[in-house]
């Protein structure tokens, strides 16, 4: 993991170092072309070789500084940022919320990506932070692993089996959980994307076995995995619906296993409906258009790009240019979506500016 992180930091440092050097080259090319068409303009060296050398030196120093800053920042993001968990709290007011559910405290985890972990004790600390909040119910919105079920090994099963709540822990699958990004020996195609079938008919026997093993891991964790189905939650004499849909990606080539109509069936008369859907693009693609009575959606997937700026009054990440809803709470009329920034990390084994999240959402 550290080798991967080192080379990732080195790669991006070199990319950013090139920028001022490229600008200098473009300037010199422009000046050369100009001098050809306007000979009366003095060439740079005629205006003082010392100044030209000075500018070259300055540009080189700026380039080196940018590279060092980038490399140091990404290194810090691995050593410190990867497990610098932050609790994000939001209150959500839902129309027609039954009295018994007022004040319901929801814990929200997403994008664990256990195959990327490199600090077990830090992960234990993150789980302990969630449990110290004493949520009434916990939702996990997908991507337990990167591709293979055995990435959730016995030690991490033991840690995440501590995630418990009085009303239960409910989970769904994310795009990485299906094994679509792994080259299975008995399958010729990798990365099915939007052409995936909800009935899994495109999957090879080995891929199906991997998925079944992951489903069993959810059971071992004590989590109720919802695969295009729903549960009726009861508190006191009141009831609300919890709907769990499989991954449905409306952007990029992310697979569409989710069948919301199937998951929704039977909840029509419930006063409040909460949806778990891994990919937030699903919200605008289907939920807002066809299901105006789904009050609140919980998603993940974006990781907040694991890079950005987030302060009390401002947040930015490059992921915003792909996902309109990418971190935190969003509202459209009387419908809400909460997008978790993710508990783990993928690819770059760290985070810079966008900290790993433990979400706490309270219904009021």
CSV table of C-alpha atoms in Angstrom, one decimal:
chain,number,residue,atom,x,y,z
A,1,UNK,CA,0.0,0.0,0.0
A,2,UNK,CA,2.8,2.4,0.9
A,3,UNK,CA,4.6,1.6,-2.4
A,4,UNK,CA,1.4,2.4,-4.3
A,5,UNK,CA,0.9,5.6,-2.3
A,6,UNK,CA,4.6,6.7,-2.9
A,7,UNK,CA,4.3,6.2,-6.6
A,8,UNK,CA,0.9,8.0,-6.8
A,9,UNK,CA,2.4,10.9,-4.9
A,10,UNK,CA,5.4,11.0,-7.1
A,11,UNK,CA,3.3,10.8,-10.3
A,12,UNK,CA,1.1,13.7,-9.3
A,13,UNK,CA,4.1,15.8,-8.1
A,14,UNK,CA,5.7,15.4,-11.5
A,15,UNK,CA,2.4,16.3,-13.3
A,16,UNK,CA,2.1,19.6,-11.3
A,17,UNK,CA,5.8,20.3,-11.7
A,18,UNK,CA,5.4,20.3,-15.5
A,19,UNK,CA,2.9,23.1,-15.5
A,20,UNK,CA,5.3,26.1,-14.9
A,21,UNK,CA,7.9,24.5,-17.2
A,22,UNK,CA,5.4,24.1,-20.0
A,23,UNK,CA,4.2,27.7,-19.5
A,24,UNK,CA,7.9,28.9,-19.8
A,25,UNK,CA,8.3,26.8,-23.0
A,26,UNK,CA,5.1,28.3,-24.5
A,27,UNK,CA,6.3,31.8,-23.7
A,28,UNK,CA,9.7,31.3,-25.4
A,29,UNK,CA,8.0,29.7,-28.5
A,30,UNK,CA,5.6,32.6,-28.7
A,31,UNK,CA,8.5,35.1,-28.3
A,32,UNK,CA,10.5,33.3,-31.0
A,33,UNK,CA,7.6,33.4,-33.5
A,34,UNK,CA,7.0,37.0,-32.8
A,35,UNK,CA,10.6,38.0,-33.4
A,36,UNK,CA,10.5,36.2,-36.8
A,37,UNK,CA,7.7,38.4,-38.0
A,38,UNK,CA,8.9,41.6,-36.2
A,39,UNK,CA,12.7,41.6,-36.4
A,40,UNK,CA,12.8,45.0,-34.7
A,41,UNK,CA,11.8,43.4,-31.4
A,42,UNK,CA,14.9,42.5,-29.5
A,43,UNK,CA,15.5,38.8,-28.8
A,44,UNK,CA,15.4,37.8,-25.2
A,45,UNK,CA,19.1,37.4,-25.0
A,46,UNK,CA,19.7,40.8,-26.5
A,47,UNK,CA,17.6,42.4,-23.7
A,48,UNK,CA,20.0,40.9,-21.1
A,49,UNK,CA,21.1,37.4,-20.8
A,50,UNK,CA,21.2,37.7,-17.0
A,51,UNK,CA,17.5,38.4,-16.8
A,52,UNK,CA,16.7,35.4,-19.0
A,53,UNK,CA,18.8,33.1,-16.8
A,54,UNK,CA,17.2,34.6,-13.7
A,55,UNK,CA,13.7,33.9,-15.1
A,56,UNK,CA,14.8,30.3,-16.0
A,57,UNK,CA,16.1,29.8,-12.4
A,58,UNK,CA,12.9,31.3,-10.9
A,59,UNK,CA,10.7,29.0,-13.0
A,60,UNK,CA,12.8,26.0,-12.1
A,61,UNK,CA,12.5,26.9,-8.4
A,62,UNK,CA,8.8,27.3,-8.7
A,63,UNK,CA,8.4,24.0,-10.4
A,64,UNK,CA,10.5,22.2,-7.7
A,65,UNK,CA,8.5,23.9,-5.0
A,66,UNK,CA,5.2,22.8,-6.5
A,67,UNK,CA,6.5,19.3,-6.8
A,68,UNK,CA,7.7,19.2,-3.2
A,69,UNK,CA,4.5,20.7,-1.9
A,70,UNK,CA,2.4,18.1,-3.9
A,71,UNK,CA,4.5,15.2,-2.8
A,72,UNK,CA,4.4,16.3,0.8
A,73,UNK,CA,0.7,17.0,0.8
A,74,UNK,CA,-0.2,13.6,-0.6
A,75,UNK,CA,2.2,11.9,1.8
A,76,UNK,CA,0.5,13.7,4.7
A,77,UNK,CA,-2.8,12.5,3.2
A,78,UNK,CA,-1.6,8.9,3.5
A,79,UNK,CA,0.0,9.0,7.0
A,80,UNK,CA,-2.6,11.3,8.6
A,81,UNK,CA,-5.6,11.7,6.4
A,82,UNK,CA,-6.4,8.1,5.6
A,83,UNK,CA,-7.9,7.4,9.0
A,84,UNK,CA,-8.7,10.9,10.3
A,85,UNK,CA,-12.3,10.1,10.8
A,86,UNK,CA,-14.8,12.9,11.2
A,87,UNK,CA,-18.4,12.7,12.5
A,88,UNK,CA,-20.8,14.7,10.3
A,89,UNK,CA,-24.1,15.5,11.9
A,90,UNK,CA,-27.3,16.5,10.2
A,91,UNK,CA,-31.0,16.9,11.3
A,92,UNK,CA,-33.6,16.1,8.6
A,93,UNK,CA,-37.2,17.2,8.9
A,94,UNK,CA,-39.5,14.7,7.1
A,95,UNK,CA,-43.1,15.3,6.2
A,96,UNK,CA,-45.5,12.9,7.8
A,97,UNK,CA,-42.9,11.4,10.1
A,98,UNK,CA,-44.7,9.3,12.8
A,99,UNK,CA,-44.3,10.6,16.4
A,100,UNK,CA,-42.5,7.4,17.5
A,101,UNK,CA,-39.7,8.0,14.9
A,102,UNK,CA,-39.0,11.7,15.9
A,103,UNK,CA,-35.5,11.9,17.2
A,104,UNK,CA,-34.5,8.6,15.5
A,105,UNK,CA,-30.6,8.6,15.3
A,106,UNK,CA,-29.2,7.0,12.2
A,107,UNK,CA,-25.6,6.0,11.9
A,108,UNK,CA,-24.4,5.9,8.3
A,109,UNK,CA,-21.3,4.2,6.9
A,110,UNK,CA,-20.3,3.8,3.3
A,111,UNK,CA,-17.4,2.6,1.1
A,112,UNK,CA,-15.4,0.6,3.6
A,113,UNK,CA,-13.2,-0.9,0.9
A,114,UNK,CA,-11.5,-3.3,3.3
A,115,UNK,CA,-9.0,-4.5,0.7
A,116,UNK,CA,-7.3,-1.1,0.9
A,117,UNK,CA,-6.8,-0.9,4.7
A,118,UNK,CA,-3.3,-0.7,6.0
A,119,UNK,CA,-3.9,0.3,9.7
A,120,UNK,CA,-6.1,-2.1,11.6
A,121,UNK,CA,-5.9,-0.2,14.9
A,122,UNK,CA,-7.1,3.0,13.2
A,123,UNK,CA,-10.0,1.2,11.6
A,124,UNK,CA,-11.0,-0.1,15.1
A,125,UNK,CA,-10.8,3.4,16.4
A,126,UNK,CA,-13.2,4.6,13.6
A,127,UNK,CA,-15.7,1.8,14.4
A,128,UNK,CA,-15.5,2.7,18.1
A,129,UNK,CA,-16.3,6.4,17.3
A,130,UNK,CA,-19.5,5.2,15.6
A,131,UNK,CA,-20.5,3.0,18.5
A,132,UNK,CA,-19.9,5.8,21.0
A,133,UNK,CA,-22.6,7.8,19.2
A,134,UNK,CA,-25.2,5.1,20.2
A,135,UNK,CA,-27.3,5.3,17.0
A,136,UNK,CA,-30.8,3.7,17.1
A,137,UNK,CA,-30.2,2.2,13.6
A,138,UNK,CA,-27.2,1.9,11.2
A,139,UNK,CA,-27.1,2.0,7.4
A,140,UNK,CA,-24.2,0.8,5.3
A,141,UNK,CA,-24.5,1.9,1.7
A,142,UNK,CA,-22.2,-0.3,-0.2
A,143,UNK,CA,-18.6,-1.1,-1.3
A,144,UNK,CA,-17.6,-3.4,1.5
A,145,UNK,CA,-14.6,-4.6,-0.6
A,146,UNK,CA,-12.7,-3.6,-3.7
A,147,UNK,CA,-13.5,-6.7,-5.7
A,148,UNK,CA,-12.9,-9.9,-3.9
A,149,UNK,CA,-14.9,-11.1,-0.9
A,150,UNK,CA,-11.9,-12.4,0.9
A,151,UNK,CA,-10.6,-8.8,1.3
A,152,UNK,CA,-13.0,-8.8,4.2
A,153,UNK,CA,-10.8,-11.2,6.2
A,154,UNK,CA,-11.4,-12.7,9.6
A,155,UNK,CA,-9.8,-9.8,11.5
A,156,UNK,CA,-12.0,-7.2,9.7
A,157,UNK,CA,-15.1,-9.3,10.1
A,158,UNK,CA,-14.4,-9.3,13.8
A,159,UNK,CA,-14.0,-5.5,13.9
A,160,UNK,CA,-17.1,-4.7,11.8
A,161,UNK,CA,-19.3,-7.2,13.6
A,162,UNK,CA,-19.1,-4.7,16.5
A,163,UNK,CA,-21.3,-2.4,14.4
A,164,UNK,CA,-24.6,-3.0,16.1
A,165,UNK,CA,-27.7,-0.9,16.9
A,166,UNK,CA,-31.0,-1.6,18.8
A,167,UNK,CA,-33.1,-1.4,15.6
A,168,UNK,CA,-30.5,-3.3,13.5
A,169,UNK,CA,-27.9,-2.7,10.8
A,170,UNK,CA,-29.1,-2.6,7.2
A,171,UNK,CA,-26.8,-2.8,4.2
A,172,UNK,CA,-26.7,-2.8,0.4
A,173,UNK,CA,-24.2,-3.6,-2.3
A,174,UNK,CA,-22.0,-1.0,-4.1
A,175,UNK,CA,-20.5,-1.2,-7.6
A,176,UNK,CA,-17.3,-2.8,-6.3
A,177,UNK,CA,-19.0,-5.6,-4.4
A,178,UNK,CA,-20.0,-7.5,-7.5
A,179,UNK,CA,-16.5,-8.3,-8.7
A,180,UNK,CA,-17.0,-6.7,-12.1
A,181,UNK,CA,-13.5,-5.1,-12.0
A,182,UNK,CA,-11.7,-8.4,-11.5
A,183,UNK,CA,-10.4,-10.5,-14.4
A,184,UNK,CA,-12.0,-13.9,-13.5
A,185,UNK,CA,-10.3,-16.9,-15.2
A,186,UNK,CA,-13.6,-18.2,-16.4
A,187,UNK,CA,-14.8,-15.0,-17.9
A,188,UNK,CA,-13.5,-13.2,-21.0
A,189,UNK,CA,-14.9,-9.7,-20.3
A,190,UNK,CA,-14.0,-7.3,-17.5
A,191,UNK,CA,-15.9,-4.2,-16.6
A,192,UNK,CA,-19.4,-5.0,-17.9
A,193,UNK,CA,-20.6,-1.5,-16.8
A,194,UNK,CA,-24.1,-0.4,-18.0
A,195,UNK,CA,-24.5,-3.7,-19.8
A,196,UNK,CA,-24.7,-5.7,-16.6
A,197,UNK,CA,-28.0,-7.6,-16.1
A,198,UNK,CA,-30.0,-7.3,-12.9
A,199,UNK,CA,-30.4,-11.1,-12.9
A,200,UNK,CA,-26.6,-11.5,-12.9
A,201,UNK,CA,-26.8,-13.8,-16.0
A,202,UNK,CA,-23.6,-12.3,-17.4
A,203,UNK,CA,-21.6,-13.4,-14.4
A,204,UNK,CA,-19.3,-16.4,-14.5
A,205,UNK,CA,-19.5,-19.2,-11.9
A,206,UNK,CA,-16.4,-17.9,-10.1
A,207,UNK,CA,-17.8,-14.4,-10.0
A,208,UNK,CA,-21.2,-15.6,-8.7
A,209,UNK,CA,-19.4,-17.6,-6.0
A,210,UNK,CA,-17.5,-14.5,-5.0
A,211,UNK,CA,-20.8,-12.6,-4.7
A,212,UNK,CA,-22.5,-15.3,-2.7
A,213,UNK,CA,-19.5,-15.4,-0.3
A,214,UNK,CA,-19.8,-11.6,0.2
A,215,UNK,CA,-23.6,-12.0,0.9
A,216,UNK,CA,-22.7,-14.6,3.6
A,217,UNK,CA,-20.2,-12.1,5.1
A,218,UNK,CA,-22.9,-9.6,5.5
A,219,UNK,CA,-24.8,-12.2,7.4
A,220,UNK,CA,-21.8,-13.0,9.6
A,221,UNK,CA,-21.5,-9.3,10.4
A,222,UNK,CA,-25.1,-9.4,11.5
A,223,UNK,CA,-26.2,-6.9,8.8
A,224,UNK,CA,-29.5,-7.3,7.0
A,225,UNK,CA,-28.5,-7.0,3.3
A,226,UNK,CA,-31.3,-5.6,1.1
A,227,UNK,CA,-31.1,-6.6,-2.5
A,228,UNK,CA,-33.9,-4.9,-4.3
A,229,UNK,CA,-36.2,-5.4,-1.3
A,230,UNK,CA,-37.6,-3.6,1.7
A,231,UNK,CA,-38.2,-3.8,5.4
A,232,UNK,CA,-40.9,-2.3,7.5
A,233,UNK,CA,-39.4,-0.6,10.5
A,234,UNK,CA,-41.5,-0.4,13.7
A,235,UNK,CA,-41.1,1.8,16.7
A,236,UNK,CA,-43.8,1.9,19.2
A,237,UNK,CA,-47.0,1.6,17.3
A,238,UNK,CA,-45.7,3.4,14.2
A,239,UNK,CA,-44.2,2.1,11.0
A,240,UNK,CA,-42.0,3.5,8.2
A,241,UNK,CA,-40.5,1.8,5.2
A,242,UNK,CA,-36.8,1.1,4.5
A,243,UNK,CA,-36.0,0.3,0.8
A,244,UNK,CA,-32.7,-1.1,-0.3
A,245,UNK,CA,-31.8,-1.2,-4.0
A,246,UNK,CA,-28.8,-2.8,-5.6
A,247,UNK,CA,-26.2,-0.6,-7.4
A,248,UNK,CA,-27.7,1.7,-10.0
A,249,UNK,CA,-25.2,4.0,-11.7
A,250,UNK,CA,-26.7,6.7,-13.9
A,251,UNK,CA,-23.3,8.2,-14.8
A,252,UNK,CA,-20.2,6.7,-16.4
A,253,UNK,CA,-20.1,3.0,-17.0
A,254,UNK,CA,-21.2,1.9,-13.5
A,255,UNK,CA,-23.4,-1.2,-13.5
A,256,UNK,CA,-27.2,-1.1,-13.1
A,257,UNK,CA,-28.3,-4.0,-11.0
A,258,UNK,CA,-30.9,-2.0,-9.1
A,259,UNK,CA,-34.6,-2.5,-9.7
A,260,UNK,CA,-36.3,0.2,-7.7
A,261,UNK,CA,-39.8,-0.8,-8.7
A,262,UNK,CA,-39.1,-4.2,-7.3
A,263,UNK,CA,-37.6,-2.9,-4.1
A,264,UNK,CA,-40.4,-0.3,-3.6
A,265,UNK,CA,-43.3,-2.8,-4.1
A,266,UNK,CA,-45.3,-3.2,-0.9
A,267,UNK,CA,-44.3,0.2,0.7
A,268,UNK,CA,-46.9,2.3,-1.0
A,269,UNK,CA,-49.0,2.9,2.1
A,270,UNK,CA,-46.1,3.7,4.4
A,271,UNK,CA,-46.1,7.4,5.6
A,272,UNK,CA,-42.3,7.7,5.3
A,273,UNK,CA,-40.0,5.9,2.9
A,274,UNK,CA,-36.2,5.8,3.3
A,275,UNK,CA,-34.0,4.5,0.4
A,276,UNK,CA,-30.5,3.0,0.5
A,277,UNK,CA,-28.9,3.4,-2.9
A,278,UNK,CA,-25.1,3.4,-3.3
A,279,UNK,CA,-24.7,5.7,-6.3
A,280,UNK,CA,-26.1,9.2,-5.7
A,281,UNK,CA,-26.7,9.7,-9.5
A,282,UNK,CA,-29.6,7.3,-9.0
A,283,UNK,CA,-31.5,10.0,-7.1
A,284,UNK,CA,-32.0,12.4,-10.0
A,285,UNK,CA,-32.2,9.6,-12.6
A,286,UNK,CA,-35.1,7.7,-11.0
A,287,UNK,CA,-36.1,8.7,-7.5
A,288,UNK,CA,-37.0,12.4,-8.1
A,289,UNK,CA,-38.7,11.6,-11.4
A,290,UNK,CA,-40.8,8.5,-10.5
A,291,UNK,CA,-40.9,8.2,-6.7
A,292,UNK,CA,-41.9,11.6,-5.1
A,293,UNK,CA,-42.9,9.7,-1.9
A,294,UNK,CA,-39.4,8.5,-1.2
A,295,UNK,CA,-38.5,11.1,1.5
A,296,UNK,CA,-34.9,10.4,2.2
A,297,UNK,CA,-32.1,8.6,0.3
A,298,UNK,CA,-28.8,7.5,1.7
A,299,UNK,CA,-25.8,7.1,-0.7
A,300,UNK,CA,-22.0,7.0,-0.9
A,301,UNK,CA,-19.8,6.1,-3.9
A,302,UNK,CA,-18.1,9.4,-4.5
A,303,UNK,CA,-15.6,9.4,-1.6
A,304,UNK,CA,-15.5,13.1,-2.1
A,305,UNK,CA,-12.7,12.2,-4.5
A,306,UNK,CA,-10.6,11.7,-1.3
A,307,UNK,CA,-9.3,15.2,-2.2
A,308,UNK,CA,-10.6,18.7,-1.8
A,309,UNK,CA,-11.3,21.6,0.5
A,310,UNK,CA,-13.9,21.5,3.2
A,311,UNK,CA,-14.4,24.2,5.8
A,312,UNK,CA,-17.4,25.3,7.9
A,313,UNK,CA,-18.8,27.5,5.0
A,314,UNK,CA,-17.1,26.1,1.9
A,315,UNK,CA,-16.5,22.7,0.2
A,316,UNK,CA,-15.0,21.8,-3.1
A,317,UNK,CA,-13.7,18.7,-4.8
A,318,UNK,CA,-13.1,17.8,-8.4
A,319,UNK,CA,-15.8,15.1,-8.1
A,320,UNK,CA,-18.4,17.8,-8.1
A,321,UNK,CA,-18.0,18.2,-11.8
A,322,UNK,CA,-19.3,14.6,-12.3
A,323,UNK,CA,-21.7,14.3,-9.4
A,324,UNK,CA,-24.0,17.2,-8.5
A,325,UNK,CA,-24.7,15.5,-5.1
A,326,UNK,CA,-21.3,14.4,-3.8
A,327,UNK,CA,-21.0,15.1,-0.1
A,328,UNK,CA,-23.5,15.9,2.7
A,329,UNK,CA,-27.2,16.7,2.6
A,330,UNK,CA,-29.1,17.9,-0.5
A,331,UNK,CA,-32.8,18.8,-0.9
A,332,UNK,CA,-35.2,18.9,-3.8
A,333,UNK,CA,-38.7,20.0,-2.7
A,334,UNK,CA,-39.6,17.7,0.1
A,335,UNK,CA,-37.1,15.0,-0.8
A,336,UNK,CA,-33.6,14.7,0.6
A,337,UNK,CA,-30.4,12.8,-0.2
A,338,UNK,CA,-27.5,12.3,2.1
A,339,UNK,CA,-24.2,11.4,0.5
A,340,UNK,CA,-21.5,9.9,2.7
A,341,UNK,CA,-17.9,10.8,2.0
A,342,UNK,CA,-16.9,7.2,2.7
A,343,UNK,CA,-15.1,5.4,5.5
A,344,UNK,CA,-12.3,3.9,3.5
A,345,UNK,CA,-10.2,4.7,0.4
A,346,UNK,CA,-9.5,3.3,-3.0
A,347,UNK,CA,-6.5,3.7,-5.3
A,348,UNK,CA,-4.7,6.5,-3.5
A,349,UNK,CA,-4.4,5.1,0.0
A,350,UNK,CA,-5.1,8.3,1.8
A,351,UNK,CA,-7.2,11.5,1.9
A,352,UNK,CA,-6.4,15.1,1.6
A,353,UNK,CA,-8.9,17.7,2.6
A,354,UNK,CA,-11.9,15.4,2.5
A,355,UNK,CA,-11.8,13.3,5.7
A,356,UNK,CA,-13.3,9.8,6.0
A,357,UNK,CA,-16.8,10.0,7.4
A,358,UNK,CA,-19.0,8.7,10.1
A,359,UNK,CA,-22.5,10.1,9.4
A,360,UNK,CA,-25.1,10.8,12.0
A,361,UNK,CA,-28.5,11.8,10.7
A,362,UNK,CA,-31.3,12.5,13.1
A,363,UNK,CA,-35.0,12.6,12.0
A,364,UNK,CA,-36.8,15.6,13.6
